[in-house]
Amino acid sequence: MKRLIPALLLAVAACGAQPAPTAGTTSLTWAVETQPITLNPQLWSQNKARLLVFNQFDALPSRAADGSFQPWLATAWKVSDDGLTYTLDLRQGVTFHDGATFDAASVKANLDQFRVPGYNAAVSAIQLKAFGKAEVVSPYQLKITLNERDGLFLDFLASPYAGQVSPRSLKSAKDLKFGGVDLVGTGPFVLDRYVQGQEIHYRRNPAYRWPPAGAAHQGPAHLSEITYRFLPEAAVRVGALTSGQVQVIEGVPATEVNLIKKDPGLTLRTSLNSGTAYSYYFNTSHAPFDDQRVREAFRAAVDVDAVLKSVYQGTATRAWSIVGEKSPFYDPTLKGAYGGDPAAGRTKANALLDEAGWKERDSEGFRVKDGKRLTVREIASAPFVRDRRDILAQAVQAQVKQNAGIDFQVRIVDQGSAQKALDEDQFELFGNSRGDSDAGAALNLILPAKGAINRTHFDDPQVDKWLIAASATSDQAERKELYAKVQRAAVVSNAVVFPLYVPADQIAARKSVRGLGFDPASGTPASAYDVRIGT
């Protein structure tokens, strides 16, 4: 068997760490852009909610910025030579917030929870597709058997999906789908209040002694309590910070960046997210995007650089691939492989649409064929609208109308209405980015013919084979080569994806707030464990 991580969590995390904080009372108020759909880590779906998840829950390994896996609740692990057996050594002395003991039996219960029908079908189909069984070897050792090799399995164990939940609360939670105060973990903070539409409140877990490797200190969190206020309007968030109503905000809009930078009492930090770029995905199941010429025309009609400059005032990073450039699997050869010349793009867009039969125009200037307008609908779910994506859509809408006569219609609705439109195939375009620390997980959800969120209805057996091969190996160079082929097929050869920008997170804070940072794996704001006020 190959021993990947021999170090104990205490030995690694304590290196250079600060001593445990005193038991003083320090509170912090942090304004966030997006209200969570769920507080159950195993049903996590919003990248913006990641910072909340790891306040309350811990994963098994953690993931470093270089992509390596390090100890957390699992102090060491071994992988068999055939890649089918993972043996985890677990941290002793860990307790859940409800007093239950964390051990091998609790990890097994968490893994087995994903076998419950309807619990999280997407994760079961992708991240846990190879999962065979979990067996308790001893109180603090667990053996996991896979049915096939899976290069994504360790990434799953380090993700919010593997946030460890007390088995007792998995059974007793009043609303398991949402989570909330009665779904408990082992994390540095205890969730004790949630007010829908207003705020979420955590208090310090005084028993916490098991941070991930790389944490800046040991022992309980510095803060005694933290309140996250839900302020979806960017101007309101910035106003709350500058007026002193809150000490930290995330989601700083481009229009307010200079204001933050000029204020001597404030600091601003930013980080690109991992995973996939924010892209438009073309629905190929029906007209007009069943015709590749129309897909290419829509993309060619948009001057992406001009749109991003207008909406984000130079703060956005243009995307060229479905994979974000922070990912080690990003294919840089895609930069400039399409688009780039706005005038040539307009000419190309119109020529392609003429060739595809959309030659006539109606009284409003939109293209028509067989009496039907060239209409493209996007139905966006409000909880997932971030980064001024509504304004971005308006800018794209104006360009495709002016440059190519395309009627781009955008509706932002509640999650239920958005899901209904997706289920009934009542859309032509789907906007999405994913914050998976391993972009391979996102690609396996989005692109295979049977992918859980394949909104394009794209079906290419060769792409499916490349994705399967990449998941079956732990050789990162081999995976990068395979994913490069996948990216080129999706973006260039078939034009089912229109990459726009690489998502980033921003944190603005009073200068008195220390220890703020970003999750090294995801690029999203880290939990509040290392945050403190003052020196």
Short mmCIF file of C-alpha atoms in Angstrom, two decimals:
data_model
loop_
_atom_site.label_atom_id
_atom_site.label_comp_id
_atom_site.label_asym_id
_atom_site.label_seq_id
_atom_site.Cartn_x
_atom_site.Cartn_y
_atom_site.Cartn_z
CA MET A 1 0.00 0.00 0.00
CA LYS A 2 1.13 3.56 -0.73
CA ARG A 3 1.27 5.83 2.28
CA LEU A 4 0.36 9.31 1.18
CA ILE A 5 0.15 11.27 4.43
CA PRO A 6 2.18 9.98 7.37
CA ALA A 7 2.02 13.15 9.46
CA LEU A 8 -0.27 13.62 12.42
CA LEU A 9 -2.58 16.60 12.38
CA LEU A 10 -1.21 18.08 15.58
CA ALA A 11 2.38 17.89 14.43
CA VAL A 12 1.68 19.54 11.08
CA ALA A 13 -0.78 22.19 12.21
CA ALA A 14 1.23 23.23 15.26
CA CYS A 15 4.30 24.12 13.21
CA GLY A 16 4.64 27.89 13.51
CA ALA A 17 1.11 28.19 14.94
CA GLN A 18 0.09 30.83 17.45
CA PRO A 19 -1.01 29.84 20.95
CA ALA A 20 -4.69 29.36 21.70
CA PRO A 21 -6.61 32.61 22.23
CA THR A 22 -7.79 33.80 25.59
CA ALA A 23 -11.43 33.30 26.47
CA GLY A 24 -12.38 36.95 26.01
CA THR A 25 -15.59 38.10 24.34
CA THR A 26 -15.10 39.38 20.82
CA SER A 27 -17.89 39.56 18.27
CA LEU A 28 -17.89 40.31 14.57
CA THR A 29 -20.59 41.19 12.06
CA TRP A 30 -20.01 40.18 8.42
CA ALA A 31 -22.33 41.10 5.54
CA VAL A 32 -22.69 38.48 2.80
CA GLU A 33 -24.17 38.72 -0.67
CA THR A 34 -26.07 35.44 -0.88
CA GLN A 35 -28.47 33.75 1.49
CA PRO A 36 -27.79 29.99 1.70
CA ILE A 37 -30.26 27.59 0.15
CA THR A 38 -29.12 24.95 2.62
CA LEU A 39 -26.86 24.73 5.66
CA ASN A 40 -26.45 20.97 5.28
CA PRO A 41 -22.85 20.60 3.99
CA GLN A 42 -23.66 17.36 2.21
CA LEU A 43 -26.23 19.20 0.08
CA TRP A 44 -24.03 22.26 -0.46
CA SER A 45 -24.40 23.85 -3.90
CA GLN A 46 -23.57 27.57 -3.60
CA ASN A 47 -19.92 28.57 -3.75
CA LYS A 48 -20.80 31.66 -1.75
CA ALA A 49 -21.95 29.47 1.16
CA ARG A 50 -18.63 27.65 1.55
CA LEU A 51 -17.37 30.01 4.27
CA LEU A 52 -20.45 29.18 6.37
CA VAL A 53 -20.06 25.43 5.95
CA PHE A 54 -16.56 25.28 7.38
CA ASN A 55 -17.52 27.36 10.41
CA GLN A 56 -19.77 24.56 11.57
CA PHE A 57 -18.36 21.40 9.97
CA ASP A 58 -14.95 19.81 9.39
CA ALA A 59 -13.91 17.53 6.53
CA LEU A 60 -11.56 14.54 6.67
CA PRO A 61 -8.44 15.80 4.84
CA SER A 62 -7.95 19.44 3.89
CA ARG A 63 -6.58 20.67 0.59
CA ALA A 64 -3.65 23.05 0.20
CA ALA A 65 -3.09 25.69 -2.46
CA ASP A 66 -0.72 23.40 -4.35
CA GLY A 67 -3.45 20.77 -4.61
CA SER A 68 -1.97 18.43 -2.03
CA PHE A 69 -4.08 16.82 0.69
CA GLN A 70 -3.24 17.40 4.35
CA PRO A 71 -4.50 16.11 7.71
CA TRP A 72 -7.67 17.31 9.40
CA LEU A 73 -10.13 14.90 11.02
CA ALA A 74 -8.23 12.16 9.22
CA THR A 75 -4.66 12.24 10.52
CA ALA A 76 -3.30 9.86 7.87
CA TRP A 77 -4.52 7.61 5.06
CA LYS A 78 -3.24 4.83 2.87
CA VAL A 79 -4.29 3.87 -0.63
CA SER A 80 -3.82 0.33 -1.91
CA ASP A 81 -1.67 -0.25 -4.98
CA ASP A 82 -4.75 -1.00 -7.07
CA GLY A 83 -6.37 2.27 -5.95
CA LEU A 84 -9.49 0.53 -4.66
CA THR A 85 -8.98 0.61 -0.88
CA TYR A 86 -8.57 3.71 1.29
CA THR A 87 -7.71 3.20 4.96
CA LEU A 88 -8.24 6.30 7.12
CA ASP A 89 -6.69 6.89 10.55
CA LEU A 90 -8.99 9.28 12.40
CA ARG A 91 -8.33 11.98 14.95
CA GLN A 92 -9.15 10.93 18.52
CA GLY A 93 -10.71 13.21 21.13
CA VAL A 94 -13.06 14.96 18.70
CA THR A 95 -16.68 15.56 19.69
CA PHE A 96 -19.70 16.81 17.79
CA HIS A 97 -21.56 19.85 19.06
CA ASP A 98 -24.25 17.59 20.52
CA GLY A 99 -21.67 15.73 22.62
CA ALA A 100 -21.50 12.64 20.41
CA THR A 101 -18.06 11.14 19.74
CA PHE A 102 -16.47 11.42 16.31
CA ASP A 103 -15.10 8.04 15.29
CA ALA A 104 -14.99 5.51 12.46
CA ALA A 105 -18.63 4.59 12.96
CA SER A 106 -19.72 8.21 12.51
CA VAL A 107 -17.72 8.57 9.29
CA LYS A 108 -19.31 5.37 7.98
CA ALA A 109 -22.76 6.75 8.87
CA ASN A 110 -22.02 9.94 6.93
CA LEU A 111 -20.91 8.01 3.84
CA ASP A 112 -23.88 5.68 4.05
CA GLN A 113 -26.21 8.69 4.21
CA PHE A 114 -25.51 9.31 0.53
CA ARG A 115 -27.07 5.93 -0.24
CA VAL A 116 -30.45 7.15 1.01
CA PRO A 117 -32.61 7.54 -2.13
CA GLY A 118 -33.05 11.16 -3.14
CA TYR A 119 -30.57 12.53 -0.60
CA ASN A 120 -28.02 13.93 -3.06
CA ALA A 121 -28.30 12.13 -6.37
CA ALA A 122 -25.72 14.33 -8.13
CA VAL A 123 -22.96 13.58 -5.61
CA SER A 124 -23.87 9.89 -5.57
CA ALA A 125 -23.58 9.82 -9.37
CA ILE A 126 -20.28 11.70 -9.65
CA GLN A 127 -18.14 12.14 -6.53
CA LEU A 128 -19.30 8.86 -5.01
CA LYS A 129 -19.97 6.88 -8.17
CA ALA A 130 -17.17 4.43 -7.33
CA PHE A 131 -18.02 4.09 -3.63
CA GLY A 132 -18.52 0.47 -2.65
CA LYS A 133 -18.63 0.20 1.12
CA ALA A 134 -17.20 1.56 4.35
CA GLU A 135 -16.08 -0.80 7.12
CA VAL A 136 -15.09 0.02 10.69
CA VAL A 137 -11.71 -1.62 11.31
CA SER A 138 -11.30 -0.21 14.82
CA PRO A 139 -12.85 2.71 16.73
CA TYR A 140 -10.59 5.17 14.90
CA GLN A 141 -9.77 3.42 11.65
CA LEU A 142 -12.06 3.10 8.64
CA LYS A 143 -11.59 1.11 5.44
CA ILE A 144 -13.34 2.36 2.31
CA THR A 145 -13.61 0.11 -0.72
CA LEU A 146 -14.23 1.49 -4.21
CA ASN A 147 -15.69 -0.46 -7.09
CA GLU A 148 -13.27 1.21 -9.51
CA ARG A 149 -10.34 3.60 -9.37
CA ASP A 150 -11.43 7.19 -8.81
CA GLY A 151 -8.99 10.09 -9.01
CA LEU A 152 -11.67 12.39 -7.54
CA PHE A 153 -12.30 10.46 -4.33
CA LEU A 154 -9.82 12.27 -2.09
CA ASP A 155 -11.15 15.58 -3.38
CA PHE A 156 -14.61 14.49 -2.25
CA LEU A 157 -13.29 13.65 1.23
CA ALA A 158 -11.79 17.15 1.48
CA SER A 159 -14.89 18.96 0.17
CA PRO A 160 -17.89 20.43 2.01
CA TYR A 161 -19.84 17.34 0.89
CA ALA A 162 -17.73 15.31 3.33
CA GLY A 163 -18.39 17.74 6.19
CA GLN A 164 -18.88 15.45 9.15
CA VAL A 165 -22.36 15.57 10.66
CA SER A 166 -23.36 13.97 13.93
CA PRO A 167 -25.18 10.72 13.02
CA ARG A 168 -27.61 11.49 15.84
CA SER A 169 -28.61 14.76 14.20
CA LEU A 170 -28.78 13.16 10.74
CA LYS A 171 -31.63 11.10 12.17
CA SER A 172 -33.29 13.72 14.35
CA ALA A 173 -32.99 16.97 12.36
CA LYS A 174 -36.40 18.54 11.79
CA ASP A 175 -35.41 19.68 8.30
CA LEU A 176 -32.51 17.57 7.06
CA LYS A 177 -32.67 19.13 3.59
CA PHE A 178 -32.05 22.62 4.94
CA GLY A 179 -30.00 21.78 8.02
CA GLY A 180 -30.00 24.60 10.52
CA VAL A 181 -29.45 24.67 14.25
CA ASP A 182 -30.35 21.02 14.86
CA LEU A 183 -27.88 19.61 12.30
CA VAL A 184 -24.53 19.68 14.05
CA GLY A 185 -20.89 19.18 13.18
CA THR A 186 -17.49 19.30 14.89
CA GLY A 187 -16.43 22.74 13.63
CA PRO A 188 -14.97 25.76 15.45
CA PHE A 189 -18.37 27.46 15.68
CA VAL A 190 -21.83 26.33 16.74
CA LEU A 191 -24.81 27.57 14.75
CA ASP A 192 -27.36 28.81 17.27
CA ARG A 193 -29.61 31.20 15.32
CA TYR A 194 -30.89 31.50 11.79
CA VAL A 195 -33.40 34.16 10.72
CA GLN A 196 -34.44 33.72 7.11
CA GLY A 197 -33.77 36.78 5.01
CA GLN A 198 -31.88 38.50 7.81
CA GLU A 199 -28.95 36.77 9.47
CA ILE A 200 -27.19 33.69 10.74
CA HIS A 201 -25.37 33.62 14.09
CA TYR A 202 -22.59 31.39 15.40
CA ARG A 203 -20.95 31.12 18.81
CA ARG A 204 -17.50 29.78 19.53
CA ASN A 205 -17.08 26.05 20.19
CA PRO A 206 -14.93 26.13 23.38
CA ALA A 207 -13.90 22.48 22.95
CA TYR A 208 -12.36 22.94 19.49
CA ARG A 209 -8.80 21.57 19.28
CA TRP A 210 -8.56 20.07 15.77
CA PRO A 211 -8.06 22.68 13.01
CA PRO A 212 -6.78 21.61 9.60
CA ALA A 213 -3.08 21.54 8.85
CA GLY A 214 -1.95 25.03 7.95
CA ALA A 215 -4.25 26.87 10.35
CA ALA A 216 -2.69 29.98 11.88
CA HIS A 217 -3.38 28.97 15.48
CA GLN A 218 -4.47 26.10 17.70
CA GLY A 219 -7.40 25.74 20.07
CA PRO A 220 -10.78 27.49 19.94
CA ALA A 221 -11.55 30.31 17.52
CA HIS A 222 -10.47 33.83 18.47
CA LEU A 223 -13.98 35.24 18.03
CA SER A 224 -16.58 34.43 20.66
CA GLU A 225 -19.40 35.00 18.19
CA ILE A 226 -19.99 35.99 14.60
CA THR A 227 -23.10 37.21 12.83
CA TYR A 228 -23.50 37.03 9.06
CA ARG A 229 -26.08 39.46 7.76
CA PHE A 230 -27.73 38.81 4.40
CA LEU A 231 -27.41 42.01 2.36
CA PRO A 232 -27.88 41.16 -1.33
CA GLU A 233 -27.63 44.78 -2.54
CA ALA A 234 -24.00 45.68 -3.12
CA ALA A 235 -24.42 49.35 -2.28
CA VAL A 236 -26.10 48.44 1.01
CA ARG A 237 -23.24 46.12 1.94
CA VAL A 238 -20.61 48.76 1.22
CA GLY A 239 -22.64 51.39 3.07
CA ALA A 240 -22.92 49.12 6.09
CA LEU A 241 -19.14 48.70 6.12
CA THR A 242 -18.22 52.36 5.69
CA SER A 243 -20.75 53.40 8.35
CA GLY A 244 -19.43 50.85 10.84
CA GLN A 245 -22.59 48.74 11.03
CA VAL A 246 -20.55 45.70 9.96
CA GLN A 247 -16.81 45.02 10.14
CA VAL A 248 -16.46 42.77 7.07
CA ILE A 249 -18.22 42.35 3.74
CA GLU A 250 -17.74 40.03 0.79
CA GLY A 251 -18.85 40.55 -2.79
CA VAL A 252 -17.41 44.03 -3.39
CA PRO A 253 -18.74 45.33 -6.74
CA ALA A 254 -16.39 46.88 -9.26
CA THR A 255 -18.21 50.20 -8.90
CA GLU A 256 -17.16 50.41 -5.23
CA VAL A 257 -13.58 49.12 -5.40
CA ASN A 258 -11.97 52.56 -5.61
CA LEU A 259 -14.08 53.79 -2.70
CA ILE A 260 -12.79 50.93 -0.55
CA LYS A 261 -9.17 51.42 -1.66
CA LYS A 262 -9.23 55.15 -0.89
CA ASP A 263 -10.54 54.69 2.66
CA PRO A 264 -7.53 54.50 5.03
CA GLY A 265 -9.58 52.57 7.55
CA LEU A 266 -10.42 49.71 5.19
CA THR A 267 -8.62 46.84 3.51
CA LEU A 268 -9.51 44.95 0.32
CA ARG A 269 -8.47 41.44 -0.68
CA THR A 270 -9.43 39.44 -3.76
CA SER A 271 -8.91 35.90 -5.02
CA LEU A 272 -9.89 34.01 -8.16
CA ASN A 273 -12.11 30.99 -7.55
CA SER A 274 -11.19 27.48 -8.57
CA GLY A 275 -13.46 25.19 -10.59
CA THR A 276 -15.18 26.41 -13.74
CA ALA A 277 -15.46 29.85 -15.28
CA TYR A 278 -18.80 31.60 -15.45
CA SER A 279 -20.06 30.55 -18.86
CA TYR A 280 -23.17 30.43 -20.96
CA TYR A 281 -24.13 26.86 -21.86
CA PHE A 282 -26.13 26.45 -25.08
CA ASN A 283 -29.07 24.04 -24.99
CA THR A 284 -28.59 21.87 -28.09
CA SER A 285 -31.79 19.85 -27.64
CA HIS A 286 -33.93 22.18 -29.75
CA ALA A 287 -33.77 25.23 -32.01
CA PRO A 288 -31.99 27.51 -32.37
CA PHE A 289 -28.90 26.09 -30.65
CA ASP A 290 -29.27 22.63 -32.13
CA ASP A 291 -27.47 24.32 -35.03
CA GLN A 292 -23.78 24.91 -34.27
CA ARG A 293 -23.74 27.86 -36.64
CA VAL A 294 -26.19 29.69 -34.38
CA ARG A 295 -24.15 28.84 -31.28
CA GLU A 296 -21.04 30.25 -32.89
CA ALA A 297 -22.95 33.29 -34.11
CA PHE A 298 -24.23 34.16 -30.63
CA ARG A 299 -20.71 33.95 -29.26
CA ALA A 300 -19.19 35.93 -32.14
CA ALA A 301 -21.75 38.71 -31.70
CA VAL A 302 -20.46 39.54 -28.21
CA ASP A 303 -17.39 41.69 -27.63
CA VAL A 304 -16.52 40.02 -24.33
CA ASP A 305 -13.70 42.40 -23.43
CA ALA A 306 -15.94 45.44 -23.91
CA VAL A 307 -18.78 43.86 -21.93
CA LEU A 308 -16.55 42.93 -19.00
CA LYS A 309 -14.93 46.37 -18.97
CA SER A 310 -18.35 48.01 -18.91
CA VAL A 311 -19.84 45.82 -16.20
CA TYR A 312 -16.78 45.20 -14.03
CA GLN A 313 -14.66 48.27 -14.83
CA GLY A 314 -11.49 46.31 -15.45
CA THR A 315 -11.70 44.09 -12.37
CA ALA A 316 -12.91 40.90 -14.09
CA THR A 317 -10.65 38.24 -15.60
CA ARG A 318 -11.81 37.13 -19.03
CA ALA A 319 -12.37 33.39 -19.39
CA TRP A 320 -11.33 31.42 -22.45
CA SER A 321 -12.25 27.94 -21.27
CA ILE A 322 -14.93 26.16 -19.30
CA VAL A 323 -12.18 25.58 -16.69
CA GLY A 324 -11.05 28.64 -14.71
CA GLU A 325 -7.43 29.68 -15.05
CA LYS A 326 -6.71 29.09 -11.34
CA SER A 327 -7.24 25.37 -11.87
CA PRO A 328 -4.14 23.24 -12.60
CA PHE A 329 -6.22 21.67 -15.39
CA TYR A 330 -6.79 24.93 -17.26
CA ASP A 331 -5.71 24.74 -20.91
CA PRO A 332 -3.94 28.05 -21.71
CA THR A 333 -3.79 27.25 -25.43
CA LEU A 334 -7.48 28.19 -25.64
CA LYS A 335 -6.65 31.85 -25.07
CA GLY A 336 -7.39 33.61 -28.33
CA ALA A 337 -8.53 30.39 -30.02
CA TYR A 338 -11.83 32.07 -30.93
CA GLY A 339 -13.19 35.60 -30.89
CA GLY A 340 -10.90 38.52 -30.13
CA ASP A 341 -11.73 40.86 -33.05
CA PRO A 342 -15.13 42.57 -32.49
CA ALA A 343 -15.55 43.73 -36.10
CA ALA A 344 -14.68 40.32 -37.49
CA GLY A 345 -16.98 38.77 -34.90
CA ARG A 346 -19.97 40.83 -36.08
CA THR A 347 -19.28 39.91 -39.68
CA LYS A 348 -18.94 36.24 -38.79
CA ALA A 349 -22.09 36.23 -36.67
CA ASN A 350 -24.25 37.67 -39.42
CA ALA A 351 -22.78 35.43 -42.10
CA LEU A 352 -23.41 32.33 -39.97
CA LEU A 353 -27.00 33.32 -39.23
CA ASP A 354 -27.68 34.00 -42.91
CA GLU A 355 -26.23 30.60 -43.73
CA ALA A 356 -28.41 28.99 -41.07
CA GLY A 357 -31.54 30.46 -42.69
CA TRP A 358 -32.19 33.37 -40.28
CA LYS A 359 -32.17 35.96 -43.08
CA GLU A 360 -35.33 37.97 -42.54
CA ARG A 361 -35.89 40.69 -39.93
CA ASP A 362 -39.05 41.75 -38.16
CA SER A 363 -40.14 45.32 -37.41
CA GLU A 364 -37.93 45.43 -34.29
CA GLY A 365 -34.83 44.28 -36.13
CA PHE A 366 -34.78 40.74 -34.80
CA ARG A 367 -34.03 37.87 -37.14
CA VAL A 368 -36.89 35.61 -38.20
CA LYS A 369 -37.15 32.23 -39.90
CA ASP A 370 -40.40 30.54 -40.91
CA GLY A 371 -42.32 33.26 -39.07
CA LYS A 372 -40.52 32.61 -35.78
CA ARG A 373 -38.22 35.13 -34.10
CA LEU A 374 -34.66 34.10 -33.17
CA THR A 375 -35.27 34.05 -29.42
CA VAL A 376 -32.92 32.82 -26.72
CA ARG A 377 -34.25 32.43 -23.16
CA GLU A 378 -32.24 32.28 -19.95
CA ILE A 379 -34.07 31.40 -16.73
CA ALA A 380 -31.79 32.25 -13.80
CA SER A 381 -32.33 31.17 -10.18
CA ALA A 382 -32.14 34.21 -7.89
CA PRO A 383 -30.07 32.51 -5.13
CA PHE A 384 -27.30 31.85 -7.65
CA VAL A 385 -27.16 35.34 -9.16
CA ARG A 386 -23.92 36.96 -7.96
CA ASP A 387 -21.20 39.26 -9.30
CA ARG A 388 -23.65 41.55 -11.15
CA ARG A 389 -24.53 38.69 -13.49
CA ASP A 390 -27.90 40.30 -14.10
CA ILE A 391 -26.14 43.43 -15.38
CA LEU A 392 -23.77 41.26 -17.42
CA ALA A 393 -26.76 39.57 -19.07
CA GLN A 394 -28.23 42.97 -19.98
CA ALA A 395 -24.95 43.98 -21.64
CA VAL A 396 -24.85 40.75 -23.63
CA GLN A 397 -28.51 41.19 -24.49
CA ALA A 398 -27.82 44.60 -26.01
CA GLN A 399 -24.85 43.37 -28.03
CA VAL A 400 -26.49 40.31 -29.59
CA LYS A 401 -29.50 42.42 -30.58
CA GLN A 402 -27.44 45.22 -32.10
CA ASN A 403 -24.75 43.06 -33.71
CA ALA A 404 -26.76 40.06 -34.91
CA GLY A 405 -30.51 40.60 -34.42
CA ILE A 406 -30.87 37.96 -31.65
CA ASP A 407 -33.65 38.36 -29.08
CA PHE A 408 -31.97 37.39 -25.78
CA GLN A 409 -34.51 37.26 -22.96
CA VAL A 410 -33.44 36.95 -19.32
CA ARG A 411 -35.70 36.15 -16.38
CA ILE A 412 -34.54 35.91 -12.76
CA VAL A 413 -36.96 33.79 -10.79
CA ASP A 414 -37.13 31.76 -7.58
CA GLN A 415 -35.33 28.46 -7.42
CA GLY A 416 -38.45 26.38 -7.86
CA SER A 417 -39.51 28.20 -11.02
CA ALA A 418 -36.00 27.99 -12.44
CA GLN A 419 -35.82 24.25 -11.79
CA LYS A 420 -39.22 23.74 -13.41
CA ALA A 421 -38.05 25.52 -16.57
CA LEU A 422 -34.91 23.41 -16.67
CA ASP A 423 -36.81 20.17 -16.11
CA GLU A 424 -39.28 21.05 -18.86
CA ASP A 425 -36.55 22.14 -21.28
CA GLN A 426 -38.03 25.64 -21.51
CA PHE A 427 -34.75 27.46 -21.99
CA GLU A 428 -32.05 27.96 -24.60
CA LEU A 429 -29.17 29.20 -22.47
CA PHE A 430 -27.96 28.32 -18.98
CA GLY A 431 -25.46 30.46 -17.03
CA ASN A 432 -23.28 28.64 -14.54
CA SER A 433 -20.00 28.48 -12.67
CA ARG A 434 -18.92 25.89 -10.14
CA GLY A 435 -16.47 26.22 -7.28
CA ASP A 436 -15.24 22.64 -7.10
CA SER A 437 -11.61 22.58 -5.93
CA ASP A 438 -11.00 19.86 -8.53
CA ALA A 439 -12.40 21.06 -11.86
CA GLY A 440 -12.73 17.42 -12.94
CA ALA A 441 -15.72 17.05 -10.62
CA ALA A 442 -17.47 19.93 -12.38
CA LEU A 443 -16.68 18.60 -15.85
CA ASN A 444 -18.16 15.24 -14.89
CA LEU A 445 -21.36 16.93 -13.76
CA ILE A 446 -21.75 19.21 -16.78
CA LEU A 447 -20.52 17.49 -19.94
CA PRO A 448 -21.21 13.73 -20.02
CA ALA A 449 -24.36 12.66 -21.83
CA LYS A 450 -25.80 11.52 -18.49
CA GLY A 451 -24.22 14.26 -16.40
CA ALA A 452 -26.35 15.39 -13.47
CA ILE A 453 -26.42 19.02 -14.66
CA ASN A 454 -25.83 18.56 -18.38
CA ARG A 455 -28.04 21.47 -19.42
CA THR A 456 -26.62 21.54 -22.94
CA HIS A 457 -27.81 18.00 -23.74
CA PHE A 458 -24.40 17.64 -25.35
CA ASP A 459 -23.63 14.01 -26.20
CA ASP A 460 -20.15 13.07 -27.40
CA PRO A 461 -18.99 9.49 -26.65
CA GLN A 462 -15.36 10.51 -27.08
CA VAL A 463 -15.67 13.26 -24.46
CA ASP A 464 -17.32 10.77 -22.11
CA LYS A 465 -14.38 8.39 -22.61
CA TRP A 466 -11.85 11.12 -21.84
CA LEU A 467 -13.69 12.05 -18.66
CA ILE A 468 -13.89 8.42 -17.52
CA ALA A 469 -10.18 7.94 -18.19
CA ALA A 470 -9.28 11.11 -16.26
CA SER A 471 -11.33 9.99 -13.26
CA ALA A 472 -9.67 6.58 -13.26
CA THR A 473 -6.13 7.89 -12.76
CA SER A 474 -4.35 9.84 -10.04
CA ASP A 475 -1.60 10.91 -12.45
CA GLN A 476 -2.10 14.67 -12.59
CA ALA A 477 -0.19 15.11 -15.85
CA GLU A 478 -2.36 12.50 -17.54
CA ARG A 479 -5.51 14.08 -16.16
CA LYS A 480 -4.44 17.51 -17.42
CA GLU A 481 -3.87 16.15 -20.91
CA LEU A 482 -7.28 14.47 -20.97
CA TYR A 483 -9.08 17.51 -19.59
CA ALA A 484 -7.39 19.71 -22.20
CA LYS A 485 -9.01 17.56 -24.89
CA VAL A 486 -12.36 17.89 -23.13
CA GLN A 487 -12.07 21.67 -22.92
CA ARG A 488 -11.20 22.02 -26.60
CA ALA A 489 -14.10 19.77 -27.61
CA ALA A 490 -16.63 21.72 -25.55
CA VAL A 491 -15.42 25.23 -26.31
CA VAL A 492 -13.93 25.11 -29.81
CA SER A 493 -14.90 21.99 -31.75
CA ASN A 494 -18.56 21.91 -30.69
CA ALA A 495 -19.10 25.44 -29.31
CA VAL A 496 -21.53 24.30 -26.62
CA VAL A 497 -19.89 26.58 -24.03
CA PHE A 498 -19.40 30.35 -24.14
CA PRO A 499 -16.86 31.26 -21.37
CA LEU A 500 -17.22 34.80 -20.02
CA TYR A 501 -15.22 35.48 -16.84
CA VAL A 502 -13.37 33.72 -14.03
CA PRO A 503 -15.31 34.27 -10.78
CA ALA A 504 -13.45 35.95 -7.94
CA ASP A 505 -14.25 36.76 -4.36
CA GLN A 506 -13.50 40.01 -2.61
CA ILE A 507 -13.30 40.75 1.10
CA ALA A 508 -13.37 44.31 2.43
CA ALA A 509 -12.92 44.94 6.14
CA ARG A 510 -12.04 47.40 8.84
CA LYS A 511 -8.27 47.42 9.36
CA SER A 512 -8.76 46.21 12.92
CA VAL A 513 -9.98 42.83 11.60
CA ARG A 514 -7.10 40.37 11.22
CA GLY A 515 -6.74 36.83 9.95
CA LEU A 516 -9.11 37.14 7.00
CA GLY A 517 -8.20 35.08 3.97
CA PHE A 518 -9.29 32.68 1.29
CA ASP A 519 -9.72 28.93 1.25
CA PRO A 520 -6.57 27.67 -0.50
CA ALA A 521 -8.51 25.03 -2.41
CA SER A 522 -11.46 27.08 -3.65
CA GLY A 523 -10.37 30.72 -3.57
CA THR A 524 -13.56 31.61 -1.70
CA PRO A 525 -13.48 33.37 1.70
CA ALA A 526 -12.18 31.06 4.42
CA SER A 527 -14.09 30.30 7.59
CA ALA A 528 -13.83 32.65 10.56
CA TYR A 529 -11.61 30.28 12.60
CA ASP A 530 -8.42 32.38 12.29
CA VAL A 531 -10.19 35.77 12.27
CA ARG A 532 -9.51 38.09 15.17
CA ILE A 533 -9.96 41.73 16.08
CA GLY A 534 -6.93 43.85 16.96
CA THR A 535 -3.33 42.70 17.10
#
